Amino acid sequence: QSVLTQPPSASGTPGQRVTISCSGSSSNIGSNYVYWYQQLPGTAPKLLIYRNNQRPSGVPDRFSGSKSGTSASLAISGLRSEDEADYYCAAWDDSLSRVFGGGTKLTVL
Amino acid sequence: EVQLLESGGGLVQPGGSLRLSCAASGFTFSSYAMSWVRQAPGKGLEWVSAISGSGGSTYYADSVKGRFTISRDNSKNTLYLQMNSLRAEDTAVYYCAKEEDSSIAARRGLDYWGQGTLVTVSS
């Protein structure tokens, strides 16, 4: 069981907006930055969102992150078929242990 | 361009040992902390260990504490993971990843990942 809680699956049709939630506690999300990673099938994870809501260069502005209290969310607007992947949230815990969510498999219908 | 290339994975018997390496290029290696993250077959990501840029501070997940040792050689731009007393549950793809900062205490994230190396623990 993962320390951060994500829904196991999400889906949407092309062009739709989808959100993925990530729930934690005061010792992890509540007091540390949240990061989001995208893992396309058969590949290594890739940084998607850093420090709660920042996009690395090259990541489309269709992807956005937010954080409130002990929860965070990833939003994907204008959904495209190439967005079909596993998405993971992550944060440090105050015990200096990095924790991940269990991952959300996004399906584009 | 940042590149991280893991090696050293393979099949090992329960109770055995293995050393993973990660060759880094495209950035000033000694200026950044590094981590190992693993992914069991069909499962999610699990952080394993981290080391500061100087190598002076190390951190471990409870699941590997006392069995795994992370280290780095900044003169060779290489990160290592020595894995002892391996168990079936250690079977996973092991990823090397670059931290955003030189210090783990900064509690930042992983901005680049290698392609991973598969470790299989089985008799």
PDB file of C-alpha atoms in Angstrom:
ATOM      1  CA  GLN A   1       0.000   0.000   0.000  1.00  0.00           C
ATOM      2  CA  SER A   2       1.464   3.334  -1.110  1.00  0.00           C
ATOM      3  CA  VAL A   3       1.875   6.279   1.270  1.00  0.00           C
ATOM      4  CA  LEU A   4       0.331   8.643  -1.306  1.00  0.00           C
ATOM      5  CA  THR A   5      -3.107   7.661  -2.596  1.00  0.00           C
ATOM      6  CA  GLN A   6      -4.010   7.904  -6.274  1.00  0.00           C
ATOM      7  CA  PRO A   7      -6.954   6.432  -8.172  1.00  0.00           C
ATOM      8  CA  PRO A   8      -5.753   3.302 -10.008  1.00  0.00           C
ATOM      9  CA  SER A   9      -7.325   4.375 -13.269  1.00  0.00           C
ATOM     10  CA  ALA A  10      -8.706   7.352 -15.157  1.00  0.00           C
ATOM     11  CA  SER A  11     -10.036   7.812 -18.654  1.00  0.00           C
ATOM     12  CA  GLY A  12     -11.245  10.399 -21.112  1.00  0.00           C
ATOM     13  CA  THR A  13     -11.929  10.997 -24.762  1.00  0.00           C
ATOM     14  CA  PRO A  14      -9.706  13.092 -27.030  1.00  0.00           C
ATOM     15  CA  GLY A  15     -10.054  16.786 -26.294  1.00  0.00           C
ATOM     16  CA  GLN A  16     -11.457  16.274 -22.810  1.00  0.00           C
ATOM     17  CA  ARG A  17      -9.980  17.489 -19.537  1.00  0.00           C
ATOM     18  CA  VAL A  18      -8.944  14.853 -17.001  1.00  0.00           C
ATOM     19  CA  THR A  19      -7.725  15.283 -13.438  1.00  0.00           C
ATOM     20  CA  ILE A  20      -5.769  12.825 -11.308  1.00  0.00           C
ATOM     21  CA  SER A  21      -5.722  13.258  -7.534  1.00  0.00           C
ATOM     22  CA  CYS A  22      -2.976  12.476  -5.039  1.00  0.00           C
ATOM     23  CA  SER A  23      -3.720  12.408  -1.329  1.00  0.00           C
ATOM     24  CA  GLY A  24      -1.116  12.405   1.421  1.00  0.00           C
ATOM     25  CA  SER A  25      -0.574  13.752   4.912  1.00  0.00           C
ATOM     26  CA  SER A  26       0.879  16.707   6.779  1.00  0.00           C
ATOM     27  CA  SER A  27       4.302  15.036   6.891  1.00  0.00           C
ATOM     28  CA  ASN A  28       4.648  14.630   3.129  1.00  0.00           C
ATOM     29  CA  ILE A  29       2.430  16.652   0.756  1.00  0.00           C
ATOM     30  CA  GLY A  30       1.444  19.026   3.523  1.00  0.00           C
ATOM     31  CA  SER A  31       4.997  20.223   4.074  1.00  0.00           C
ATOM     32  CA  ASN A  32       6.952  19.358   0.916  1.00  0.00           C
ATOM     33  CA  TYR A  33       6.830  19.893  -2.830  1.00  0.00           C
ATOM     34  CA  VAL A  34       4.804  17.527  -5.017  1.00  0.00           C
ATOM     35  CA  TYR A  35       6.188  16.094  -8.240  1.00  0.00           C
ATOM     36  CA  TRP A  36       4.429  14.280 -11.074  1.00  0.00           C
ATOM     37  CA  TYR A  37       5.997  11.718 -13.402  1.00  0.00           C
ATOM     38  CA  GLN A  38       4.695  10.269 -16.644  1.00  0.00           C
ATOM     39  CA  GLN A  39       5.627   6.720 -17.647  1.00  0.00           C
ATOM     40  CA  LEU A  40       4.765   5.780 -21.200  1.00  0.00           C
ATOM     41  CA  PRO A  41       4.415   2.032 -21.869  1.00  0.00           C
ATOM     42  CA  GLY A  42       7.764   0.253 -21.756  1.00  0.00           C
ATOM     43  CA  THR A  43       9.776   3.367 -20.944  1.00  0.00           C
ATOM     44  CA  ALA A  44      11.387   5.049 -17.949  1.00  0.00           C
ATOM     45  CA  PRO A  45       9.489   7.668 -15.957  1.00  0.00           C
ATOM     46  CA  LYS A  46       9.820  11.281 -17.070  1.00  0.00           C
ATOM     47  CA  LEU A  47       9.412  14.452 -14.994  1.00  0.00           C
ATOM     48  CA  LEU A  48       6.105  16.126 -15.843  1.00  0.00           C
ATOM     49  CA  ILE A  49       5.491  18.659 -13.040  1.00  0.00           C
ATOM     50  CA  TYR A  50       7.968  19.863 -10.420  1.00  0.00           C
ATOM     51  CA  ARG A  51       7.577  21.897  -7.214  1.00  0.00           C
ATOM     52  CA  ASN A  52       3.771  21.533  -7.223  1.00  0.00           C
ATOM     53  CA  ASN A  53       2.946  23.412 -10.403  1.00  0.00           C
ATOM     54  CA  GLN A  54       6.029  24.036 -12.571  1.00  0.00           C
ATOM     55  CA  ARG A  55       6.488  22.513 -16.027  1.00  0.00           C
ATOM     56  CA  PRO A  56       9.936  21.530 -17.309  1.00  0.00           C
ATOM     57  CA  SER A  57      10.801  22.892 -20.712  1.00  0.00           C
ATOM     58  CA  GLY A  58       9.300  20.721 -23.412  1.00  0.00           C
ATOM     59  CA  VAL A  59       6.229  19.689 -21.411  1.00  0.00           C
ATOM     60  CA  PRO A  60       3.083  21.050 -23.108  1.00  0.00           C
ATOM     61  CA  ASP A  61       1.001  23.594 -21.194  1.00  0.00           C
ATOM     62  CA  ARG A  62      -1.888  21.134 -21.439  1.00  0.00           C
ATOM     63  CA  PHE A  63      -0.393  19.623 -18.275  1.00  0.00           C
ATOM     64  CA  SER A  64      -0.818  21.518 -15.006  1.00  0.00           C
ATOM     65  CA  GLY A  65      -0.352  20.749 -11.331  1.00  0.00           C
ATOM     66  CA  SER A  66      -1.809  22.139  -8.151  1.00  0.00           C
ATOM     67  CA  LYS A  67      -1.591  21.531  -4.423  1.00  0.00           C
ATOM     68  CA  SER A  68      -3.855  22.367  -1.528  1.00  0.00           C
ATOM     69  CA  GLY A  69      -3.148  21.253   2.014  1.00  0.00           C
ATOM     70  CA  THR A  70      -2.366  17.541   1.988  1.00  0.00           C
ATOM     71  CA  SER A  71      -3.636  16.865  -1.532  1.00  0.00           C
ATOM     72  CA  ALA A  72      -2.429  17.559  -5.021  1.00  0.00           C
ATOM     73  CA  SER A  73      -3.805  17.083  -8.489  1.00  0.00           C
ATOM     74  CA  LEU A  74      -2.626  16.797 -12.069  1.00  0.00           C
ATOM     75  CA  ALA A  75      -4.843  18.149 -14.816  1.00  0.00           C
ATOM     76  CA  ILE A  76      -4.531  17.283 -18.474  1.00  0.00           C
ATOM     77  CA  SER A  77      -6.564  19.388 -20.890  1.00  0.00           C
ATOM     78  CA  GLY A  78      -7.105  18.755 -24.600  1.00  0.00           C
ATOM     79  CA  LEU A  79      -6.481  15.044 -24.031  1.00  0.00           C
ATOM     80  CA  ARG A  80      -4.509  13.305 -26.790  1.00  0.00           C
ATOM     81  CA  SER A  81      -3.912   9.636 -27.563  1.00  0.00           C
ATOM     82  CA  GLU A  82      -0.201  10.033 -26.751  1.00  0.00           C
ATOM     83  CA  ASP A  83      -1.115  10.983 -23.181  1.00  0.00           C
ATOM     84  CA  GLU A  84      -2.056   7.348 -22.505  1.00  0.00           C
ATOM     85  CA  ALA A  85       0.420   6.388 -19.774  1.00  0.00           C
ATOM     86  CA  ASP A  86       0.890   5.757 -16.067  1.00  0.00           C
ATOM     87  CA  TYR A  87       1.122   8.870 -13.891  1.00  0.00           C
ATOM     88  CA  TYR A  88       2.789   8.970 -10.474  1.00  0.00           C
ATOM     89  CA  CYS A  89       2.839  11.646  -7.799  1.00  0.00           C
ATOM     90  CA  ALA A  90       5.760  11.874  -5.367  1.00  0.00           C
ATOM     91  CA  ALA A  91       6.921  13.886  -2.403  1.00  0.00           C
ATOM     92  CA  TRP A  92       9.488  13.747   0.369  1.00  0.00           C
ATOM     93  CA  ASP A  93       8.322  12.842   3.808  1.00  0.00           C
ATOM     94  CA  ASP A  94       9.622  14.758   6.843  1.00  0.00           C
ATOM     95  CA  SER A  95      11.406  11.542   7.853  1.00  0.00           C
ATOM     96  CA  LEU A  96      13.609  12.054   4.745  1.00  0.00           C
ATOM     97  CA  SER A  97      12.090   9.163   2.862  1.00  0.00           C
ATOM     98  CA  ARG A  98      10.714   9.784  -0.638  1.00  0.00           C
ATOM     99  CA  VAL A  99       7.166   8.481  -1.124  1.00  0.00           C
ATOM    100  CA  PHE A 100       5.286   7.734  -4.341  1.00  0.00           C
ATOM    101  CA  GLY A 101       1.639   7.284  -5.160  1.00  0.00           C
ATOM    102  CA  GLY A 102       0.545   3.898  -6.450  1.00  0.00           C
ATOM    103  CA  GLY A 103       0.160   5.283  -9.951  1.00  0.00           C
ATOM    104  CA  THR A 104      -2.837   6.061 -12.164  1.00  0.00           C
ATOM    105  CA  LYS A 105      -3.261   4.368 -15.517  1.00  0.00           C
ATOM    106  CA  LEU A 106      -4.761   6.892 -17.949  1.00  0.00           C
ATOM    107  CA  THR A 107      -6.714   5.494 -20.875  1.00  0.00           C
ATOM    108  CA  VAL A 108      -7.700   7.639 -23.846  1.00  0.00           C
ATOM    109  CA  LEU A 109     -10.928   6.201 -25.175  1.00  0.00           C
TER     110      LEU A 109
ATOM    111  CA  GLU B   1      22.273  16.333 -22.844  1.00  0.00           C
ATOM    112  CA  VAL B   2      21.912  14.477 -19.540  1.00  0.00           C
ATOM    113  CA  GLN B   3      22.463  10.735 -19.891  1.00  0.00           C
ATOM    114  CA  LEU B   4      22.243   8.047 -17.224  1.00  0.00           C
ATOM    115  CA  LEU B   5      23.195   4.494 -18.158  1.00  0.00           C
ATOM    116  CA  GLU B   6      22.609   1.702 -15.650  1.00  0.00           C
ATOM    117  CA  SER B   7      24.375  -1.649 -15.752  1.00  0.00           C
ATOM    118  CA  GLY B   8      24.996  -4.673 -13.556  1.00  0.00           C
ATOM    119  CA  GLY B   9      21.540  -6.205 -13.412  1.00  0.00           C
ATOM    120  CA  GLY B  10      20.913  -9.905 -13.871  1.00  0.00           C
ATOM    121  CA  LEU B  11      19.734 -13.118 -12.257  1.00  0.00           C
ATOM    122  CA  VAL B  12      20.898 -13.828  -8.705  1.00  0.00           C
ATOM    123  CA  GLN B  13      19.900 -16.422  -6.131  1.00  0.00           C
ATOM    124  CA  PRO B  14      18.153 -15.472  -2.882  1.00  0.00           C
ATOM    125  CA  GLY B  15      20.749 -14.419  -0.341  1.00  0.00           C
ATOM    126  CA  GLY B  16      23.158 -13.376  -3.067  1.00  0.00           C
ATOM    127  CA  SER B  17      24.745 -10.028  -3.923  1.00  0.00           C
ATOM    128  CA  LEU B  18      24.843  -7.726  -6.915  1.00  0.00           C
ATOM    129  CA  ARG B  19      26.344  -4.304  -7.622  1.00  0.00           C
ATOM    130  CA  LEU B  20      24.598  -1.889  -9.927  1.00  0.00           C
ATOM    131  CA  SER B  21      26.381   0.989 -11.646  1.00  0.00           C
ATOM    132  CA  CYS B  22      25.078   4.156 -13.263  1.00  0.00           C
ATOM    133  CA  ALA B  23      27.342   6.115 -15.601  1.00  0.00           C
ATOM    134  CA  ALA B  24      26.357   9.780 -15.788  1.00  0.00           C
ATOM    135  CA  SER B  25      27.176  12.398 -18.413  1.00  0.00           C
ATOM    136  CA  GLY B  26      25.968  15.765 -19.649  1.00  0.00           C
ATOM    137  CA  PHE B  27      26.057  17.555 -16.270  1.00  0.00           C
ATOM    138  CA  THR B  28      28.434  18.289 -13.399  1.00  0.00           C
ATOM    139  CA  PHE B  29      27.957  15.011 -11.553  1.00  0.00           C
ATOM    140  CA  SER B  30      29.382  16.096  -8.196  1.00  0.00           C
ATOM    141  CA  SER B  31      26.956  19.039  -8.008  1.00  0.00           C
ATOM    142  CA  TYR B  32      23.854  16.887  -7.773  1.00  0.00           C
ATOM    143  CA  ALA B  33      22.450  14.291  -5.425  1.00  0.00           C
ATOM    144  CA  MET B  34      21.413  10.999  -6.990  1.00  0.00           C
ATOM    145  CA  SER B  35      18.837   8.327  -6.241  1.00  0.00           C
ATOM    146  CA  TRP B  36      17.886   4.763  -7.056  1.00  0.00           C
ATOM    147  CA  VAL B  37      14.209   3.962  -7.662  1.00  0.00           C
ATOM    148  CA  ARG B  38      12.858   0.493  -8.422  1.00  0.00           C
ATOM    149  CA  GLN B  39       9.763  -0.906 -10.068  1.00  0.00           C
ATOM    150  CA  ALA B  40       8.678  -4.497  -9.528  1.00  0.00           C
ATOM    151  CA  PRO B  41       7.074  -6.192 -12.553  1.00  0.00           C
ATOM    152  CA  GLY B  42       3.630  -4.708 -13.147  1.00  0.00           C
ATOM    153  CA  LYS B  43       3.888  -2.543 -10.019  1.00  0.00           C
ATOM    154  CA  GLY B  44       4.461   1.096  -9.137  1.00  0.00           C
ATOM    155  CA  LEU B  45       7.574   3.082  -8.333  1.00  0.00           C
ATOM    156  CA  GLU B  46       9.437   2.635  -5.043  1.00  0.00           C
ATOM    157  CA  TRP B  47      12.259   4.902  -3.912  1.00  0.00           C
ATOM    158  CA  VAL B  48      15.250   2.860  -2.727  1.00  0.00           C
ATOM    159  CA  SER B  49      18.097   5.167  -1.747  1.00  0.00           C
ATOM    160  CA  ALA B  50      19.639   8.603  -2.217  1.00  0.00           C
ATOM    161  CA  ILE B  51      23.084  10.154  -1.816  1.00  0.00           C
ATOM    162  CA  SER B  52      24.179  13.772  -1.652  1.00  0.00           C
ATOM    163  CA  GLY B  53      26.418  15.314  -4.285  1.00  0.00           C
ATOM    164  CA  SER B  54      29.504  15.031  -2.075  1.00  0.00           C
ATOM    165  CA  GLY B  55      28.630  11.477  -1.073  1.00  0.00           C
ATOM    166  CA  GLY B  56      28.690  12.479   2.578  1.00  0.00           C
ATOM    167  CA  SER B  57      25.004  11.843   3.267  1.00  0.00           C
ATOM    168  CA  THR B  58      23.020   8.736   2.393  1.00  0.00           C
ATOM    169  CA  TYR B  59      19.381   7.768   2.853  1.00  0.00           C
ATOM    170  CA  TYR B  60      17.551   4.461   2.515  1.00  0.00           C
ATOM    171  CA  ALA B  61      14.036   3.079   2.366  1.00  0.00           C
ATOM    172  CA  ASP B  62      13.215   0.877   5.351  1.00  0.00           C
ATOM    173  CA  SER B  63      12.773  -2.089   2.994  1.00  0.00           C
ATOM    174  CA  VAL B  64      16.480  -2.089   2.054  1.00  0.00           C
ATOM    175  CA  LYS B  65      18.176  -0.517   5.096  1.00  0.00           C
ATOM    176  CA  GLY B  66      21.052  -2.665   6.306  1.00  0.00           C
ATOM    177  CA  ARG B  67      21.176  -4.697   3.080  1.00  0.00           C
ATOM    178  CA  PHE B  68      21.835  -2.097   0.344  1.00  0.00           C
ATOM    179  CA  THR B  69      24.615   0.506   0.197  1.00  0.00           C
ATOM    180  CA  ILE B  70      24.614   3.511  -2.107  1.00  0.00           C
ATOM    181  CA  SER B  71      27.882   5.183  -3.065  1.00  0.00           C
ATOM    182  CA  ARG B  72      29.366   7.359  -5.769  1.00  0.00           C
ATOM    183  CA  ASP B  73      32.730   8.052  -7.385  1.00  0.00           C
ATOM    184  CA  ASN B  74      32.698  11.676  -8.522  1.00  0.00           C
ATOM    185  CA  SER B  75      36.016  11.238 -10.331  1.00  0.00           C
ATOM    186  CA  LYS B  76      34.377   8.601 -12.535  1.00  0.00           C
ATOM    187  CA  ASN B  77      30.909  10.214 -12.736  1.00  0.00           C
ATOM    188  CA  THR B  78      29.433   6.949 -11.539  1.00  0.00           C
ATOM    189  CA  LEU B  79      26.761   5.995  -9.012  1.00  0.00           C
ATOM    190  CA  TYR B  80      26.627   2.558  -7.399  1.00  0.00           C
ATOM    191  CA  LEU B  81      24.177   0.385  -5.491  1.00  0.00           C
ATOM    192  CA  GLN B  82      25.619  -2.594  -3.631  1.00  0.00           C
ATOM    193  CA  MET B  83      22.820  -5.041  -2.913  1.00  0.00           C
ATOM    194  CA  ASN B  84      23.389  -7.847  -0.381  1.00  0.00           C
ATOM    195  CA  SER B  85      21.125 -10.504   1.138  1.00  0.00           C
ATOM    196  CA  LEU B  86      18.834 -10.249  -1.851  1.00  0.00           C
ATOM    197  CA  ARG B  87      15.267 -11.480  -1.570  1.00  0.00           C
ATOM    198  CA  ALA B  88      12.626 -12.435  -4.131  1.00  0.00           C
ATOM    199  CA  GLU B  89      10.805  -9.192  -3.349  1.00  0.00           C
ATOM    200  CA  ASP B  90      13.823  -7.211  -4.545  1.00  0.00           C
ATOM    201  CA  THR B  91      13.087  -8.347  -8.106  1.00  0.00           C
ATOM    202  CA  ALA B  92      12.530  -5.161 -10.105  1.00  0.00           C
ATOM    203  CA  VAL B  93      13.823  -2.773 -12.715  1.00  0.00           C
ATOM    204  CA  TYR B  94      16.232  -0.439 -10.948  1.00  0.00           C
ATOM    205  CA  TYR B  95      16.393   3.148 -12.209  1.00  0.00           C
ATOM    206  CA  CYS B  96      19.150   5.624 -11.527  1.00  0.00           C
ATOM    207  CA  ALA B  97      17.869   9.202 -11.323  1.00  0.00           C
ATOM    208  CA  LYS B  98      19.369  12.660 -10.933  1.00  0.00           C
ATOM    209  CA  GLU B  99      18.116  14.917  -8.154  1.00  0.00           C
ATOM    210  CA  GLU B 100      17.355  18.604  -8.739  1.00  0.00           C
ATOM    211  CA  ASP B 101      19.711  19.705  -5.957  1.00  0.00           C
ATOM    212  CA  SER B 102      23.059  18.734  -4.440  1.00  0.00           C
ATOM    213  CA  SER B 103      21.511  18.151  -1.028  1.00  0.00           C
ATOM    214  CA  ILE B 104      18.790  15.654  -0.155  1.00  0.00           C
ATOM    215  CA  ALA B 105      17.789  17.943   2.683  1.00  0.00           C
ATOM    216  CA  ALA B 106      16.508  20.362   0.045  1.00  0.00           C
ATOM    217  CA  ARG B 107      13.726  17.798  -0.594  1.00  0.00           C
ATOM    218  CA  ARG B 108      13.473  18.413  -4.296  1.00  0.00           C
ATOM    219  CA  GLY B 109      12.624  15.947  -7.053  1.00  0.00           C
ATOM    220  CA  LEU B 110      14.107  13.719  -9.730  1.00  0.00           C
ATOM    221  CA  ASP B 111      14.562  15.510 -13.020  1.00  0.00           C
ATOM    222  CA  TYR B 112      16.275  12.861 -15.183  1.00  0.00           C
ATOM    223  CA  TRP B 113      16.002   9.078 -15.205  1.00  0.00           C
ATOM    224  CA  GLY B 114      18.021   6.295 -16.807  1.00  0.00           C
ATOM    225  CA  GLN B 115      16.450   3.461 -18.763  1.00  0.00           C
ATOM    226  CA  GLY B 116      16.813   0.974 -15.921  1.00  0.00           C
ATOM    227  CA  THR B 117      18.416  -2.406 -15.345  1.00  0.00           C
ATOM    228  CA  LEU B 118      16.499  -5.558 -14.410  1.00  0.00           C
ATOM    229  CA  VAL B 119      17.385  -7.485 -11.282  1.00  0.00           C
ATOM    230  CA  THR B 120      15.799 -10.911 -10.857  1.00  0.00           C
ATOM    231  CA  VAL B 121      16.160 -12.752  -7.561  1.00  0.00           C
ATOM    232  CA  SER B 122      15.234 -16.396  -7.999  1.00  0.00           C
ATOM    233  CA  SER B 123      16.557 -19.879  -7.406  1.00  0.00           C
TER     234      SER B 123
END
